[in-house]
PDB file of C-alpha atoms in Angstrom:
ATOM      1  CA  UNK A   1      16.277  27.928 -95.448  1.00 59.00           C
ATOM      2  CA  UNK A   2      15.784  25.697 -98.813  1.00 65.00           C
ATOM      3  CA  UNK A   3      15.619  27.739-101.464  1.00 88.00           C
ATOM      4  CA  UNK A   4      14.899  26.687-105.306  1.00 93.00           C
ATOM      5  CA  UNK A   5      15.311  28.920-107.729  1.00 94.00           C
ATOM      6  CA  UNK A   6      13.023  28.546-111.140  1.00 95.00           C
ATOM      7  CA  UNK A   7      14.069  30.273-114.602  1.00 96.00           C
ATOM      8  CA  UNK A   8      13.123  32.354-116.239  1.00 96.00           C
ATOM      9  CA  UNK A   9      10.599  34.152-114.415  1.00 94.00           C
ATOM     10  CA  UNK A  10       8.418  35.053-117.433  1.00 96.00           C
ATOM     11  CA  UNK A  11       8.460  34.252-121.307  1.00 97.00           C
ATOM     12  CA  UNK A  12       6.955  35.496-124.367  1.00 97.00           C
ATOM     13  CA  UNK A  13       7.282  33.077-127.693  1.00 96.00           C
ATOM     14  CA  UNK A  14       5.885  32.403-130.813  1.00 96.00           C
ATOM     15  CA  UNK A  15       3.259  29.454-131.862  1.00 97.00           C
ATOM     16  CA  UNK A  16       5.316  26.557-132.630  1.00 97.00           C
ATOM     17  CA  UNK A  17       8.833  27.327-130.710  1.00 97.00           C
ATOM     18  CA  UNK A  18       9.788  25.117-127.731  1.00 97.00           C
ATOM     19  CA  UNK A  19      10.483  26.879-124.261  1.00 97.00           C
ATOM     20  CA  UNK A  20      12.615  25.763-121.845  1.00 97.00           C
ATOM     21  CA  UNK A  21      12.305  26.535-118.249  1.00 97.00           C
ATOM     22  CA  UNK A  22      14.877  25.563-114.916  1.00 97.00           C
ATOM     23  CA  UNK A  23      14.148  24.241-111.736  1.00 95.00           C
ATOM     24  CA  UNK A  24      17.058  24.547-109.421  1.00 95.00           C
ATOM     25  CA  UNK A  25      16.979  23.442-105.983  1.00 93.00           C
ATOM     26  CA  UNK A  26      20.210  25.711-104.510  1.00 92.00           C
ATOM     27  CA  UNK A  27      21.052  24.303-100.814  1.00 89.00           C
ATOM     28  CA  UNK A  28      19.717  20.786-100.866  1.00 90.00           C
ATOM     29  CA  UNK A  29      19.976  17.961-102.986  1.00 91.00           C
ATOM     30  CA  UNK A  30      16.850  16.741-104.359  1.00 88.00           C
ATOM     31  CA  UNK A  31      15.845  13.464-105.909  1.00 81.00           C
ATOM     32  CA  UNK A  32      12.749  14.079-106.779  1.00 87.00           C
ATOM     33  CA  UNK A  33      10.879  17.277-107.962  1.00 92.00           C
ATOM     34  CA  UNK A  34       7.425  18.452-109.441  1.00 93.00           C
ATOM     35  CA  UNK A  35       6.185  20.202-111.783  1.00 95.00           C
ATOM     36  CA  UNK A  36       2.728  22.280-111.792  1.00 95.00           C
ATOM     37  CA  UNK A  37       0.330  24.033-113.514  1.00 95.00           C
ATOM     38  CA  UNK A  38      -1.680  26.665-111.929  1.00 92.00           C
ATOM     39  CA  UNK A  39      -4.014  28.711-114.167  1.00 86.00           C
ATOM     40  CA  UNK A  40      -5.470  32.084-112.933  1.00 81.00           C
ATOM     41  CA  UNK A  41      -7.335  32.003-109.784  1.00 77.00           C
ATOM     42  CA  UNK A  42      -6.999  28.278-109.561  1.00 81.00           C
ATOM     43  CA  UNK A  43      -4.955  25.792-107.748  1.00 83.00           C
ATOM     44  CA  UNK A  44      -1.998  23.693-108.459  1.00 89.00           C
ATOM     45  CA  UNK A  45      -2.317  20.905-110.705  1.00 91.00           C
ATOM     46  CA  UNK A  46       0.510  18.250-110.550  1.00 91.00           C
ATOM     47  CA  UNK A  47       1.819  17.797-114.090  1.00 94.00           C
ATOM     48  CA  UNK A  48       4.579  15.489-113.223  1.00 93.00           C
ATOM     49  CA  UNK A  49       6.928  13.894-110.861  1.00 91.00           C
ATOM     50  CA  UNK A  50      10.200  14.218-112.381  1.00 88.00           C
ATOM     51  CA  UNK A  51      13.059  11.610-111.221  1.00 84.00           C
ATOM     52  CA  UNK A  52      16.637  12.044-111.115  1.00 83.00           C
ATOM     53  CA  UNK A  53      18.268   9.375-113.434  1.00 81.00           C
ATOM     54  CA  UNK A  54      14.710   8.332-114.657  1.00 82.00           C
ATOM     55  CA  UNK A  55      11.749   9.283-116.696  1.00 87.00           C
ATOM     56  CA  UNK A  56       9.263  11.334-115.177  1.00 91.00           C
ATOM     57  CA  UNK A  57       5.919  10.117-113.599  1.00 91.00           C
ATOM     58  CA  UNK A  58       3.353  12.237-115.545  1.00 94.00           C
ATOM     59  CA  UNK A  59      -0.055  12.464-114.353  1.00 92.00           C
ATOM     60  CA  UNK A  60      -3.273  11.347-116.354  1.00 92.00           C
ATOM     61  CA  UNK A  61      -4.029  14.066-119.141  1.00 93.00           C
ATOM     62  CA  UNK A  62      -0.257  15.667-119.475  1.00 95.00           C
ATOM     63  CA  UNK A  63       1.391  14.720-122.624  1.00 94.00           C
ATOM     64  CA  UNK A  64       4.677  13.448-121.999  1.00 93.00           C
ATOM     65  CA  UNK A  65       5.937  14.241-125.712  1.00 94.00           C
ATOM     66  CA  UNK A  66       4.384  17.731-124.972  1.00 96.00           C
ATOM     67  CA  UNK A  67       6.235  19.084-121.600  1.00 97.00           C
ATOM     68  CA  UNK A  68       9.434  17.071-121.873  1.00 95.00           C
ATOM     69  CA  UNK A  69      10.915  16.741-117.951  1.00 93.00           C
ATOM     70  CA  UNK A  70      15.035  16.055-117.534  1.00 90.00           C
ATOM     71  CA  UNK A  71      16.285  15.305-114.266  1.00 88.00           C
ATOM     72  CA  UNK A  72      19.866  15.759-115.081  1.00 83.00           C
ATOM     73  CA  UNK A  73      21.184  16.234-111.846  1.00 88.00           C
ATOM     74  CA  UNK A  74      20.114  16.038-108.418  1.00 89.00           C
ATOM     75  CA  UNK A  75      20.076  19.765-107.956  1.00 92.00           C
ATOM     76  CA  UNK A  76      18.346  20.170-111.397  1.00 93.00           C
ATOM     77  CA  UNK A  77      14.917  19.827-113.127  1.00 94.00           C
ATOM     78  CA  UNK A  78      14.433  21.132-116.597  1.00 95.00           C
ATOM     79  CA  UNK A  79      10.725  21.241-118.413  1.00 96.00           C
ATOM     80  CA  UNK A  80      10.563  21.704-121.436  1.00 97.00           C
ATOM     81  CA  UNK A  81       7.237  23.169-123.579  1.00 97.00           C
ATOM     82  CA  UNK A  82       7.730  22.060-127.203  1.00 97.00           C
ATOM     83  CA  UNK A  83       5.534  23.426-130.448  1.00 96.00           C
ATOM     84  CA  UNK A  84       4.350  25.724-128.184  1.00 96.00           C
ATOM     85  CA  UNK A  85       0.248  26.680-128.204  1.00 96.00           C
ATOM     86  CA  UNK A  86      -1.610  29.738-126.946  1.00 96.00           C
ATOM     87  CA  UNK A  87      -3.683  27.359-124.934  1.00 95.00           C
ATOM     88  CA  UNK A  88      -0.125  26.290-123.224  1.00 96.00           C
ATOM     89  CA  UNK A  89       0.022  30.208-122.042  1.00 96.00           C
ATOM     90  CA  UNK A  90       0.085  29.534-118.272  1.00 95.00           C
ATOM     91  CA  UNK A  91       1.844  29.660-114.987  1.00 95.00           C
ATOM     92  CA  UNK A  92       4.289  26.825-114.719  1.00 96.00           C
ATOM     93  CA  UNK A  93       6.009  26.384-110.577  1.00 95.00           C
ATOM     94  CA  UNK A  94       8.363  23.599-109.663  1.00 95.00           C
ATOM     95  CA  UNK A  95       9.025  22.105-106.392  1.00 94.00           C
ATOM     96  CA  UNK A  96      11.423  20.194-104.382  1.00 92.00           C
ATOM     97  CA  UNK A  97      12.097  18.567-100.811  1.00 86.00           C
ATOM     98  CA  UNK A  98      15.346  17.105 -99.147  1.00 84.00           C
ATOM     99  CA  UNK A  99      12.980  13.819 -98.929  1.00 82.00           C
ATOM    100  CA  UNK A 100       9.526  12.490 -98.629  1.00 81.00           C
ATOM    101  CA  UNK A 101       9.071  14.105 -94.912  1.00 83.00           C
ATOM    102  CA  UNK A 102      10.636  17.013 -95.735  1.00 86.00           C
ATOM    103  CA  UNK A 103       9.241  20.771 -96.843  1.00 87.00           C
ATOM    104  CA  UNK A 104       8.347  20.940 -99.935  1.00 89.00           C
ATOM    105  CA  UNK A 105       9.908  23.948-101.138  1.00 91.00           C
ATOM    106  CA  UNK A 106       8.722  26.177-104.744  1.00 91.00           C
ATOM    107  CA  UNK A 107      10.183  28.413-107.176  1.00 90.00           C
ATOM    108  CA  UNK A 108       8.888  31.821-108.029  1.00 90.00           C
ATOM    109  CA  UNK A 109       7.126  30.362-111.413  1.00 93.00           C
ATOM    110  CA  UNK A 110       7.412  31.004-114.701  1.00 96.00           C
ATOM    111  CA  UNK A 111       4.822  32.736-116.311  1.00 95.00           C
ATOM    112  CA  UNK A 112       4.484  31.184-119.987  1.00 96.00           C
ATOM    113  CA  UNK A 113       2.563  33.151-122.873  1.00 96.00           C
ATOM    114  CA  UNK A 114       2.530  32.047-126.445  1.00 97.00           C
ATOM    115  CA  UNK A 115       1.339  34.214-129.159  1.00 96.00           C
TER     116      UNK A 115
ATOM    117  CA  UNK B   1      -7.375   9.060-105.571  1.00 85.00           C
ATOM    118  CA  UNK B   2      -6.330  11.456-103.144  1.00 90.00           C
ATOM    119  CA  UNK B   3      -8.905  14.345-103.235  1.00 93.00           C
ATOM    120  CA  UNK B   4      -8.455  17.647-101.257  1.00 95.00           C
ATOM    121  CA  UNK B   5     -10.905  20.730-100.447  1.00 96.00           C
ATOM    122  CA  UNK B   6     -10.684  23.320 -98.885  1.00 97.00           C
ATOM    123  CA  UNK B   7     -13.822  25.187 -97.204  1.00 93.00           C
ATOM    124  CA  UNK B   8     -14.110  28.584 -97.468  1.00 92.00           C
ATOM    125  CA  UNK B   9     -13.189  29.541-101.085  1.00 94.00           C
ATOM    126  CA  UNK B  10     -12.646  32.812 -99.750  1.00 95.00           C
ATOM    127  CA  UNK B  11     -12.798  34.741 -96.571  1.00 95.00           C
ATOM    128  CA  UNK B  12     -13.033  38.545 -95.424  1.00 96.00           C
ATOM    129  CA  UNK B  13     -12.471  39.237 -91.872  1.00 96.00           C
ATOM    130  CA  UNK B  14     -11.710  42.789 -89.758  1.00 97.00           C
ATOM    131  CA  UNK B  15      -8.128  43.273 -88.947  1.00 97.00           C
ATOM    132  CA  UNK B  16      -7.162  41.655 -85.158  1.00 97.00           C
ATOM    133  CA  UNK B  17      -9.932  38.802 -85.889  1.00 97.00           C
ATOM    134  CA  UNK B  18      -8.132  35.283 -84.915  1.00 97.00           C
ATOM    135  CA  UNK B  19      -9.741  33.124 -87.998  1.00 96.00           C
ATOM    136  CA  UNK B  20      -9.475  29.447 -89.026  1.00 97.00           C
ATOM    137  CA  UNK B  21      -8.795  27.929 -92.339  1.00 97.00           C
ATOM    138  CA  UNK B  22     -10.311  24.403 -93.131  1.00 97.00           C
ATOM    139  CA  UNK B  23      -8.581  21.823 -95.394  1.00 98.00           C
ATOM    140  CA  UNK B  24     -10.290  17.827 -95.533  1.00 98.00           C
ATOM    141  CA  UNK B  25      -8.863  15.064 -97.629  1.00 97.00           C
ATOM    142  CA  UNK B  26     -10.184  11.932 -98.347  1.00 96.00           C
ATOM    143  CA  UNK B  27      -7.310   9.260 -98.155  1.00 94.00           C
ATOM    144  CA  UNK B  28      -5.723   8.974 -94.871  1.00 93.00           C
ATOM    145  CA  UNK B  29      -2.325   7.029 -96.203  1.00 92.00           C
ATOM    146  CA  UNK B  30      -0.192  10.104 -96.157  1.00 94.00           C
ATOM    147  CA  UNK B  31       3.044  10.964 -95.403  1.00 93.00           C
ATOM    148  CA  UNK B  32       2.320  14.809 -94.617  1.00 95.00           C
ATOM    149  CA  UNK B  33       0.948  17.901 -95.162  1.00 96.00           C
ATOM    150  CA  UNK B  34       1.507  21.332 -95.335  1.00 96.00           C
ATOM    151  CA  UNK B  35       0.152  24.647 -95.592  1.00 97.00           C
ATOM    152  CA  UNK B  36       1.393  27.392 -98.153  1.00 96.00           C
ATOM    153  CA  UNK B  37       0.366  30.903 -98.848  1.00 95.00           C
ATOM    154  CA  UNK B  38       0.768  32.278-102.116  1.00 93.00           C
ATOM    155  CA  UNK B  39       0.449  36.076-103.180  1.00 91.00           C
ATOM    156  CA  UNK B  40      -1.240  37.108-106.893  1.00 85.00           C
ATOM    157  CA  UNK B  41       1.251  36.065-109.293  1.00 80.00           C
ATOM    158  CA  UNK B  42       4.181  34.664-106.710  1.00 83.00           C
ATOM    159  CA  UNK B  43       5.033  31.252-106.194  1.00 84.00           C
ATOM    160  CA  UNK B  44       4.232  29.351-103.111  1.00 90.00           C
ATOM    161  CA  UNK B  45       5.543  30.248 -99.876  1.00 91.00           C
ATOM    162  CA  UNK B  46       5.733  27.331 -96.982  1.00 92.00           C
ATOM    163  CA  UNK B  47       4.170  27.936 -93.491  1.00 96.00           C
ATOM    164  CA  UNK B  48       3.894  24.947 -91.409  1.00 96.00           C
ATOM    165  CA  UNK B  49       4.033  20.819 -92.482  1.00 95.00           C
ATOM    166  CA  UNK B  50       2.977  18.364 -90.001  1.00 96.00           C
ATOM    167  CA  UNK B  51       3.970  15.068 -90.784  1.00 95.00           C
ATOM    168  CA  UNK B  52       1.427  12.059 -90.203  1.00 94.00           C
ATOM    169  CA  UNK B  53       2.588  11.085 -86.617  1.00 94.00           C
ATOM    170  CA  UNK B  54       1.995  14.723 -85.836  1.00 96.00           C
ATOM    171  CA  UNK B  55      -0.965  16.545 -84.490  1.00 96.00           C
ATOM    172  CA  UNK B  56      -0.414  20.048 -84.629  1.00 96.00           C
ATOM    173  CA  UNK B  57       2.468  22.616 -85.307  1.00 96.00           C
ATOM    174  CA  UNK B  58       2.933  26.033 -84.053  1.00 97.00           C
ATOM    175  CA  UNK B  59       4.869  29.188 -86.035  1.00 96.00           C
ATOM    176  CA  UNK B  60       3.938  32.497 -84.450  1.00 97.00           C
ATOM    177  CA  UNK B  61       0.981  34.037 -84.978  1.00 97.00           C
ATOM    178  CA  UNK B  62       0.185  30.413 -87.029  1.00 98.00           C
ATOM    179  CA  UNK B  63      -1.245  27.399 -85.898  1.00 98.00           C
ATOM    180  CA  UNK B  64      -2.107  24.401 -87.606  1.00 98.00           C
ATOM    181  CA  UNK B  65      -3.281  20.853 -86.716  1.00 98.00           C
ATOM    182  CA  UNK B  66      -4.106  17.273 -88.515  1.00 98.00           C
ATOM    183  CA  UNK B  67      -6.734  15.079 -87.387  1.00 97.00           C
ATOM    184  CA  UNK B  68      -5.424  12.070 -90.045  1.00 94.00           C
ATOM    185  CA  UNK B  69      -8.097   9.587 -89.387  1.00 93.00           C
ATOM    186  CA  UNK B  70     -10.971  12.410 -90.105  1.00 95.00           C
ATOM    187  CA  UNK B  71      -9.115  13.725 -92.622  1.00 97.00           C
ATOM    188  CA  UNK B  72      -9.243  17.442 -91.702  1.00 97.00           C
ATOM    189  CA  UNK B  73      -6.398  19.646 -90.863  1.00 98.00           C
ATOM    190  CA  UNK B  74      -6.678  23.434 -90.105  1.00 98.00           C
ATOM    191  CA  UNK B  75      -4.932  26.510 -90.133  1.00 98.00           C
ATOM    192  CA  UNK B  76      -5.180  28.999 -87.204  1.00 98.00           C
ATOM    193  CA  UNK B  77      -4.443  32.437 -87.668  1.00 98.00           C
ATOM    194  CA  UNK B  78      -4.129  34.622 -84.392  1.00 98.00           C
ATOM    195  CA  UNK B  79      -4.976  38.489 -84.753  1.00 97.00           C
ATOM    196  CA  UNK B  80      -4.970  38.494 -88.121  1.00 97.00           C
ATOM    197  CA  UNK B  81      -3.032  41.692 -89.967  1.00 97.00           C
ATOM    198  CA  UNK B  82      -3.543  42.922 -93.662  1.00 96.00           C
ATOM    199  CA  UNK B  83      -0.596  41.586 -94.479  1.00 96.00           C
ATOM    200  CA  UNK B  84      -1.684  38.137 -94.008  1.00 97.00           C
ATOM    201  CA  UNK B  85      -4.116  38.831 -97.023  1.00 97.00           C
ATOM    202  CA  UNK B  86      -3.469  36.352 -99.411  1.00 96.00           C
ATOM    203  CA  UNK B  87      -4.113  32.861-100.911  1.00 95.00           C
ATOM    204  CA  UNK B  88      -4.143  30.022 -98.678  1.00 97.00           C
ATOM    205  CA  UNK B  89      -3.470  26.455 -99.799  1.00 96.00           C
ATOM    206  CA  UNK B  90      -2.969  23.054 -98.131  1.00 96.00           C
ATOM    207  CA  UNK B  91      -0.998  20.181 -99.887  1.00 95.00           C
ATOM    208  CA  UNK B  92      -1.410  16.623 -98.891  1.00 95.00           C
ATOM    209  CA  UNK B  93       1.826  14.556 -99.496  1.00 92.00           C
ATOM    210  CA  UNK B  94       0.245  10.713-100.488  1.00 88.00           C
ATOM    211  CA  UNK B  95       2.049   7.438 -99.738  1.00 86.00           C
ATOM    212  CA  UNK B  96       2.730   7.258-103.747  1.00 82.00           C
ATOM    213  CA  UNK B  97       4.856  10.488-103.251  1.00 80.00           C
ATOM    214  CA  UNK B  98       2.167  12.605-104.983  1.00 84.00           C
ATOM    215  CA  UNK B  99       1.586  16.021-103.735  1.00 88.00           C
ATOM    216  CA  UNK B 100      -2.174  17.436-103.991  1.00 90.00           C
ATOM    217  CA  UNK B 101      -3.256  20.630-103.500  1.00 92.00           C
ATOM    218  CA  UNK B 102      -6.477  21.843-102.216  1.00 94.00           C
ATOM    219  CA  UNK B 103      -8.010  24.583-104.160  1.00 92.00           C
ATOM    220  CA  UNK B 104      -7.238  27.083-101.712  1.00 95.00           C
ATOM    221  CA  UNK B 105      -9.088  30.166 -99.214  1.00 96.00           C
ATOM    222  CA  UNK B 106      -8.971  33.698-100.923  1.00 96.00           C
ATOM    223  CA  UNK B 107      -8.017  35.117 -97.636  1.00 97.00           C
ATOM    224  CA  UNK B 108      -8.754  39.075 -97.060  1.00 97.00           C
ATOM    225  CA  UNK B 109      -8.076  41.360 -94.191  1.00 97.00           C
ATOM    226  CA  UNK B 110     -10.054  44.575 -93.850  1.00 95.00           C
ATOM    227  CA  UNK B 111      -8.079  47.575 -92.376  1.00 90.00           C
TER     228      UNK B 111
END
């Protein structure tokens, strides 16, 4: 079956470092993939659609200069935290599908804690 | 705006019990949707999708349906086992590509 793989799994930094985490869809080419936030006992929210070739579609609320989404390749989603925040400590899952009518298919997560 | 729920937040049921799993949504325009499970700290783990044109899909022990012009689809579980304990979420895949989640059912099975 699809498989993506997200890295790393979990991250400790400091206040003010950037993080950068991978999305990697590893059978299946993907043209579009998204980005969510889940924190504890809560459900997804979408961050952003990320595009390959093109900027990222970022939902209402999600700072754009703040989580930094590259596409670079159509097996290939990177987000990237920058200044990092304590309140950014969270649980950060990508996703991916062949197409629109397709499984959508998720990575472990990355769990993100600043200090 | 798309808007999902899913009714109950949570659930306990006896092991063996066949249970059902609710999920409504409020625009109809969708291309699909599909149900996940996710364990406490995992990611997301797919179990059925059933695309718009679709009115049910079967996996096992798993059931699930769509009803797109009520906006309801639900998740049947048959004889229900403690491993099936877990998190239960439906996502609802819009007609502007978004994908929203429902909140999801705490789903627990008593030995």
């Amino acid at each position: 079956g699809a498989v993506v793989s997200q890295h790393p799994s979990w991250v400790i930094c400091k206040s003010g470092t950037s993080v950068k985490i991978e999305c990697r869809s590893l059978d299946f080419q993907a043209t579009t993939m998204f980005w969510y936030r889940q924190f504890p006992k809560q459900s997804l929210m979408l961050m952003a659609t990320s595009n390959e070739g093109s900027k990222a579609t970022y939902e209402q609320g999600v700072e754009k200069d703040k989580f930094l989404i590259n596409h670079a390749s159509l097996t290939l989603s990177t987000l990237t935290v920058t200044s990092a925040h304590p309140e950014d400590s969270s649980f950060y899952i990508c996703s991916a599908s062949r197409a629109y009518n397709s499984p959508l298919h998720f990575g472990n997560g990355t769990r993100l804690t600043v200090t | 705006k798309q808007e999902v729920t899913q009714i109950p937040a949570a659930l306990s049921v006896p092991e063996g019990e066949n249970l059902v799993l609710n999920c409504s949504f409020t625009d109809s325009a969708i291309y699909n949707l599909q149900w996940f499970r996710q364990d406490p700290g995992k990611g997301l783990t797919s179990l059925l999708l059933i695309q718009s044109s679709q009115r049910e899909q079967t996996s096992g022990r798993l059931n699930a349906s769509l009803d797109k012009s009520s906006g309801r689809s639900t998740l049947y579980i048959a004889a229900s086992q403690p491993g099936d304990s877990a998190t239960y979420l439906c996502a609802v895949r819009s007609r502007d590509d978004k994908i929203i989640f429902g909140k999801g059912t705490r789903l627990h099975i008593l030995p």
